[in-house]
Amino acid sequence: MEQLLRRKIDAYLVNWKNTIDKKPLIVKGARQIGKTRSIEWFAVRNYKYVVPINFVEQKKYKDIFNDGYEVDVILKNISLLNPDFRFIPGETLFFFDELQACPNCATALKFFKLDGRFDVICSGSLMGINYKEIESNSVGYKEDYEMHSMDFEEFLWAKGYDDDFIEELYQCMLTVKPLSSLRMDVLFELFRDYATIGGMPEVVNTYVRNKNFSGTLGIQRQLLKDYEEDITKYVEGLDKAKVKAVYNHISTFLAKENKRFQITKMGRNARNRDYAGCVEWLADAGVVNLCYCLHQPELPLKGNYDPKLYKIYYKDTGLLIASLDEEAQEDLRANKNLGTYKGAIYENIVGDMLVKQGYKLYYYNSDKPALEMDFFVRDAHSLIPVEVKSTDGATASLNKLLKEDKYLDMKYGIKLGYKNIGFNGKFYTFPYFLTFLLKRFIAEHYNAPIGNHPAK
């Protein structure tokens, strides 16, 4: 088997295999982000025997749990269906794919863990998985890994850049050393390409193979259609038409000045209670990222936000571009002004890059006083406002938040834009493309060997 793209889950899976007393692993995420391919690649390279079972393509295997969950009983039933499988303790991986189609499999994980003879990996699409049911069936006996579409670091790997190159970028951030004009030009061009095509593996692979954008938009448009079909297929207990309507209106609301999603704008007489659960379903399905408005720009973040005020971003910015006009992809590639969408595109991609590092998304908007901030993250010491600038405009809100004595949780800020690396004593400036290194920077920069960091 040929691996097409290096993914971060590759190293995670190897570490998992080498863990003593490991638990069965559930890899979850949106559809078509590369879960199955990555697990298959890992399996053939690390196990002598692999038992691959796909509960969607091979429906008959759903019955292997009908006689109970003891491992030997399950093995017997699998052998009845396929006598060619071999079950050698310590050398065999069971790969149960499309877990959402067989919740009984989750119950069996406890018994595989207690038995201890075999390694088990499950994979499931968040779009179809009833994770609450899975959780109740296997709590305490599984390990979870949420996979995303490719981040910018994985995109750079696909383009041939190695770990040493990325480490050099990080060291420049850590020591606040501006990048050369050549690196800035090359990386901004790569970043625009990434923003245009997104991180869906099939799209990235087509782009890398063809060395241009040929064929990528068609794949993206098909992915959008597939997601819509999955909404129709998997939504239960909600109005499918309303869930699809929310999904199809995301780009419309991102075009508005405040970018906030408003149910009342969905249609005449639309009410919140009519759409209850629709937005949450899309988030749980791994299709969108939600960014909640803070009550106050202060810690803690959890419990300090309004669940009724939020922005909705696409999980993959390439799909946002594909949802726009036919010319939008070409315009972004040429770095032309996309009008009202330009700010939304940069917010969307920064939000996605933060989520892929494990952050939850929060913003702030206030009329009195006039303050707005795109995102907030935190470290062990403080709350950190993150401003995303699509133009080289003023940073009034960022300056105000860091100047006001009443915002004591904020020691410094971060500004992302078409700017080189810098620090003015109040906030760091980074080019967009370094956002994927932000969490590591925030965790380590206090110990960096320079003397102009904000006070601890």
XYZ file of C-alpha atoms in Angstrom:
456
model
C 0.000 0.000 0.000
C 1.298 3.433 -0.925
C 0.813 6.231 1.589
C -0.101 9.391 -0.252
C 0.196 11.970 2.510
C 1.986 12.148 5.856
C -0.418 12.871 8.707
C 0.030 13.738 12.382
C -2.002 10.719 13.390
C 0.828 8.521 12.013
C 3.104 9.285 14.959
C 0.178 9.143 17.390
C -0.731 5.616 16.289
C 2.845 4.378 16.692
C 2.993 5.827 20.212
C -0.348 4.214 21.001
C 0.898 0.811 19.829
C 3.985 1.107 22.021
C 1.958 2.040 25.125
C 1.897 -0.599 27.825
C -1.616 -1.642 28.833
C -3.154 0.316 25.967
C -6.920 0.710 25.559
C -8.879 0.184 22.338
C -8.660 3.351 20.266
C -11.559 5.210 18.635
C -10.525 7.577 15.840
C -13.389 9.945 15.118
C -13.865 12.911 12.827
C -15.777 14.258 9.846
C -16.091 12.120 6.745
C -13.371 11.974 4.086
C -10.591 13.478 6.216
C -8.328 10.441 5.858
C -9.152 8.321 8.916
C -9.410 4.955 7.171
C -6.405 5.492 4.917
C -4.166 6.496 7.826
C -5.198 3.528 9.963
C -4.758 1.082 7.088
C -1.281 2.461 6.377
C -0.334 2.117 10.043
C -1.780 -1.404 10.253
C 0.135 -2.930 7.340
C 3.400 -1.465 8.590
C 3.054 -2.489 12.233
C 1.132 -5.779 12.448
C 1.661 -9.228 11.003
C -2.084 -9.882 10.976
C -4.888 -7.378 10.432
C -8.620 -8.066 10.703
C -10.341 -5.205 8.805
C -14.109 -5.027 9.169
C -16.221 -2.240 7.691
C -19.736 -2.237 9.145
C -21.147 -0.209 6.232
C -19.657 -2.190 3.362
C -19.857 -5.557 5.162
C -23.192 -5.430 6.965
C -23.133 -9.121 7.811
C -20.424 -8.470 10.395
C -22.879 -6.532 12.557
C -24.129 -9.943 13.728
C -20.796 -11.049 15.239
C -21.921 -9.641 18.603
C -25.311 -11.388 18.659
C -24.067 -14.250 20.844
C -22.426 -12.020 23.445
C -19.324 -9.937 23.895
C -16.750 -12.439 25.074
C -13.769 -12.143 22.772
C -13.595 -15.855 21.943
C -17.273 -15.813 20.948
C -16.674 -12.801 18.691
C -13.646 -14.472 17.110
C -15.670 -17.597 16.431
C -18.381 -15.608 14.665
C -15.821 -13.685 12.596
C -14.238 -16.989 11.569
C -17.603 -18.283 10.429
C -17.890 -15.343 8.050
C -14.248 -15.402 6.954
C -12.167 -18.464 7.875
C -9.047 -16.895 6.331
C -8.566 -14.416 9.206
C -5.822 -15.284 11.699
C -5.979 -14.266 15.374
C -2.460 -14.387 16.839
C -2.131 -12.736 20.283
C 0.279 -9.807 20.296
C 0.537 -9.718 16.493
C -3.027 -8.956 15.430
C -4.902 -5.680 14.995
C -8.672 -5.586 14.733
C -9.763 -2.567 12.670
C -13.488 -1.917 13.001
C -14.369 0.819 10.497
C -17.619 2.828 10.305
C -18.323 2.296 14.003
C -21.405 4.507 13.772
C -23.147 1.710 11.848
C -22.668 -0.799 14.705
C -22.889 0.662 18.241
C -22.727 -2.891 19.649
C -19.082 -2.911 18.660
C -18.428 -0.203 21.254
C -19.792 -2.472 23.983
C -17.289 -5.130 22.917
C -14.342 -2.780 23.513
C -14.525 -3.374 27.268
C -14.134 -7.095 26.710
C -11.237 -6.675 24.254
C -9.503 -4.449 26.830
C -10.014 -6.939 29.680
C -8.954 -9.828 27.453
C -5.756 -8.021 26.436
C -4.599 -10.342 23.643
C -5.366 -8.100 20.672
C -5.044 -4.452 19.677
C -8.234 -2.749 18.513
C -8.804 0.453 16.535
C -12.266 1.729 15.624
C -13.020 4.529 13.221
C -16.259 6.418 12.856
C -17.700 9.412 11.092
C -18.984 12.026 13.520
C -21.714 12.731 10.989
C -23.377 9.413 11.717
C -22.114 8.409 15.120
C -24.315 8.572 18.204
C -21.360 9.287 20.397
C -23.374 9.484 23.595
C -24.406 5.888 23.018
C -20.847 4.891 22.168
C -19.593 6.654 25.304
C -22.072 4.915 27.600
C -21.193 1.550 26.090
C -17.440 1.823 26.498
C -16.651 4.434 29.173
C -13.332 3.757 30.854
C -12.259 1.130 28.337
C -11.326 3.214 25.294
C -9.070 6.021 24.156
C -10.301 8.778 21.821
C -8.511 10.620 19.041
C -10.335 13.309 17.090
C -8.918 13.712 13.612
C -9.290 16.795 11.422
C -8.645 17.658 7.824
C -5.007 18.514 7.112
C -3.558 21.490 8.954
C -1.008 23.847 7.406
C 1.936 21.866 8.788
C 0.652 18.701 7.106
C 0.136 20.737 3.944
C 3.777 21.844 4.092
C 4.830 18.204 4.485
C 2.796 17.372 1.379
C 4.670 20.097 -0.491
C 8.013 18.591 0.501
C 9.049 20.749 3.465
C 10.593 18.828 6.348
C 10.547 19.094 10.150
C 13.799 21.071 10.201
C 12.243 23.783 8.042
C 9.235 24.039 10.358
C 11.475 24.100 13.426
C 13.363 27.042 11.922
C 10.071 28.904 11.534
C 9.192 28.198 15.140
C 12.579 29.383 16.423
C 12.043 32.661 14.559
C 8.725 33.068 16.391
C 10.284 32.197 19.736
C 13.156 34.657 19.373
C 11.028 37.295 17.583
C 13.281 37.191 14.546
C 11.670 38.480 11.335
C 11.617 36.135 8.357
C 13.465 36.995 5.172
C 11.453 38.595 2.396
C 11.945 35.455 0.287
C 10.494 33.210 3.008
C 7.606 35.590 3.545
C 6.758 35.615 -0.169
C 7.001 31.838 -0.576
C 5.072 31.009 2.577
C 2.307 33.517 1.882
C 1.866 31.999 -1.572
C 1.698 28.515 -0.037
C -0.747 29.754 2.576
C -3.038 31.254 -0.058
C -2.978 27.921 -1.849
C -3.873 26.168 1.417
C -6.688 28.642 2.098
C -8.010 28.041 -1.392
C -8.003 24.247 -1.445
C -8.319 23.545 2.297
C -7.095 20.376 3.957
C -9.297 17.582 2.636
C -6.775 14.876 1.663
C -8.221 14.067 -1.753
C -8.159 17.749 -2.680
C -4.612 18.267 -1.394
C -3.358 15.142 -3.126
C -4.876 16.261 -6.441
C -3.280 19.703 -6.057
C 0.146 18.235 -5.218
C -0.013 15.630 -7.983
C -1.125 18.080 -10.687
C 1.009 20.956 -9.338
C -1.945 23.273 -9.931
C -5.608 23.721 -8.984
C -6.971 21.606 -11.819
C -9.776 19.381 -10.580
C -9.765 20.616 -6.991
C -12.931 22.722 -7.149
C -14.931 19.828 -8.547
C -13.852 17.586 -5.665
C -14.733 20.288 -3.143
C -18.172 20.837 -4.655
C -18.810 17.094 -4.498
C -17.770 17.040 -0.844
C -20.302 19.771 -0.111
C -22.995 17.681 -1.817
C -21.896 14.591 0.115
C -22.228 16.466 3.391
C -25.721 17.577 2.434
C -26.657 13.997 1.601
C -25.293 12.843 4.949
C -27.415 15.429 6.734
C -30.472 13.907 5.065
C -29.237 10.418 5.903
C -28.186 10.794 9.517
C -30.220 13.587 11.137
C -32.659 12.072 13.616
C -35.119 13.871 15.836
C -34.632 17.201 14.043
C -36.039 18.854 10.942
C -33.589 17.826 8.214
C -34.562 20.771 6.027
C -33.726 23.200 8.826
C -30.350 21.584 9.473
C -29.547 21.852 5.760
C -30.774 25.454 5.721
C -28.391 26.363 8.551
C -25.519 24.633 6.760
C -26.256 26.418 3.491
C -26.489 29.845 5.146
C -23.063 29.805 6.829
C -21.304 31.772 4.089
C -24.179 34.259 3.979
C -23.732 35.204 7.623
C -19.943 35.269 7.379
C -20.361 37.969 4.730
C -22.094 40.252 7.257
C -20.083 42.793 9.220
C -20.391 41.112 12.602
C -20.433 37.594 11.071
C -22.734 36.410 13.844
C -25.287 33.732 13.027
C -28.869 34.940 13.547
C -31.774 32.525 13.379
C -34.195 35.404 12.813
C -32.525 36.052 9.453
C -33.085 32.491 8.256
C -36.565 33.259 7.027
C -39.813 35.027 7.781
C -40.997 34.319 11.332
C -38.002 32.044 12.030
C -37.603 31.472 15.770
C -34.807 30.034 17.876
C -36.948 27.201 19.187
C -37.722 26.090 15.630
C -34.017 25.549 15.008
C -33.116 24.187 18.434
C -30.413 21.573 18.088
C -29.692 22.182 14.388
C -26.497 24.154 14.873
C -25.318 21.847 17.663
C -25.903 18.815 15.420
C -23.645 20.286 12.713
C -20.953 20.995 15.312
C -21.203 17.504 16.799
C -20.992 16.064 13.287
C -17.632 17.751 12.763
C -18.871 19.928 9.914
C -18.608 23.374 11.541
C -16.694 25.228 14.244
C -18.703 27.356 16.675
C -17.232 30.528 18.159
C -19.115 31.841 21.211
C -19.356 35.431 22.410
C -17.853 36.049 25.854
C -19.915 37.911 28.459
C -16.736 39.749 29.469
C -13.171 39.594 28.119
C -11.845 37.846 31.203
C -11.059 34.436 32.631
C -12.364 31.813 32.931
C -13.435 31.088 29.369
C -15.724 28.164 30.152
C -18.972 29.432 31.657
C -18.198 32.990 30.579
C -19.995 32.988 27.238
C -23.500 33.371 25.841
C -24.628 30.063 24.261
C -27.121 31.984 22.119
C -24.546 34.306 20.536
C -22.088 32.639 18.202
C -20.442 32.625 14.815
C -20.373 29.537 12.625
C -17.276 28.735 10.611
C -16.659 25.965 8.135
C -14.352 23.248 9.465
C -12.436 23.478 6.223
C -11.822 26.855 4.602
C -11.498 25.256 1.186
C -15.125 24.187 1.464
C -16.060 27.777 2.360
C -14.368 28.981 -0.821
C -16.076 26.242 -2.819
C -19.453 27.364 -1.462
C -18.972 30.862 -2.905
C -19.139 32.121 -6.479
C -17.415 30.223 -9.286
C -14.728 32.903 -9.460
C -13.960 32.985 -5.731
C -11.243 30.325 -5.834
C -9.446 32.080 -8.676
C -9.762 35.434 -6.917
C -8.241 34.152 -3.697
C -5.412 32.414 -5.534
C -4.561 35.694 -7.238
C -4.804 37.490 -3.856
C -7.570 39.720 -5.148
C -9.969 41.427 -2.801
C -12.974 39.227 -2.211
C -14.951 42.149 -0.852
C -17.072 41.283 2.151
C -15.752 37.729 2.263
C -12.075 38.541 2.649
C -12.197 39.093 6.408
C -14.440 36.068 6.831
C -12.008 33.813 4.969
C -9.102 34.793 7.210
C -11.211 34.466 10.352
C -12.442 31.069 9.179
C -8.975 29.717 8.516
C -7.476 31.076 11.750
C -10.392 29.643 13.719
C -9.852 26.272 12.061
C -6.122 26.385 12.782
C -6.844 27.110 16.455
C -9.357 24.255 16.698
C -6.834 21.863 15.156
C -4.493 22.751 18.022
C -7.164 21.887 20.575
C -8.571 25.337 21.319
C -12.237 26.174 21.784
C -13.306 29.357 19.983
C -14.452 32.542 21.735
C -14.862 36.140 20.592
C -16.043 39.415 22.128
C -18.258 42.200 20.817
C -19.505 45.220 22.737
C -21.087 48.527 21.742
C -20.466 50.309 25.055
C -17.541 50.551 25.126
C -16.910 49.867 21.448
C -14.786 46.731 21.524
C -14.526 43.665 19.370
C -11.989 40.869 19.277
C -11.891 37.933 16.873
C -10.590 35.200 19.190
C -9.275 34.551 22.673
C -6.901 31.854 23.854
C -5.129 31.492 27.176
C -1.927 30.311 28.804
C -1.214 29.473 32.423
C -0.828 33.142 33.236
C -3.294 35.185 31.230
C -6.036 35.658 28.665
C -4.676 36.385 25.193
C -6.685 38.366 22.618
C -6.024 37.306 19.011
C -6.833 39.804 16.265
C -7.113 38.723 12.640
C -6.518 41.524 10.154
C -7.386 41.166 6.483
C -5.984 44.650 5.866
C -3.196 46.699 7.391
C -5.645 48.738 9.428
C -5.557 50.035 12.972
C -5.753 47.741 15.982
C -7.912 49.952 18.185
C -9.646 47.164 20.103
C -6.437 45.239 20.710
C -4.707 48.369 22.010
C -7.670 49.231 24.206
C -7.895 45.761 25.742
C -4.196 45.813 26.601
C -4.222 49.398 27.830
C -7.295 49.360 30.052
C -6.507 48.664 33.695
C -9.813 46.827 34.147
C -8.798 43.943 31.843
C -6.309 42.514 34.311
C -6.303 39.024 32.832
C -4.568 40.275 29.678
C -0.795 40.725 29.706
C -0.174 40.681 25.957
C -1.951 40.069 22.651
C -1.388 38.548 19.219
C -2.082 40.140 15.835
C -2.236 37.975 12.720
C -2.054 39.424 9.228
C 0.143 40.140 6.250
C 2.903 41.099 8.652
C 6.311 39.803 9.606
C 7.248 38.577 13.087
C 7.495 41.380 15.654
C 6.742 42.543 19.194
C 5.978 46.147 20.174
C 5.922 45.657 23.938
C 2.169 45.004 23.985
C 1.395 42.442 21.306
C 3.141 40.040 18.988
C 2.657 40.264 15.252
C 2.777 37.078 13.209
C 1.948 36.245 9.591
C -1.197 34.139 9.209
C 0.736 31.086 8.128
C 2.424 30.713 11.552
C -0.889 30.287 13.369
C -0.408 26.503 13.391
C 2.542 27.013 15.784
C 0.682 29.341 18.142
C -0.129 26.882 20.920
C 3.471 25.754 21.213
C 4.645 29.367 21.179
C 2.195 30.396 23.901
C 3.309 27.481 26.078
C 7.035 28.112 25.669
C 7.682 31.774 24.911
C 8.150 32.854 28.534
C 11.373 30.879 28.623
C 12.652 32.155 25.294
C 16.099 33.797 25.322
C 14.974 37.389 24.729
C 14.238 40.175 27.146
C 11.227 41.920 25.649
C 8.440 39.534 26.624
C 5.437 40.857 28.554
C 5.602 40.691 32.310
C 4.589 37.370 33.808
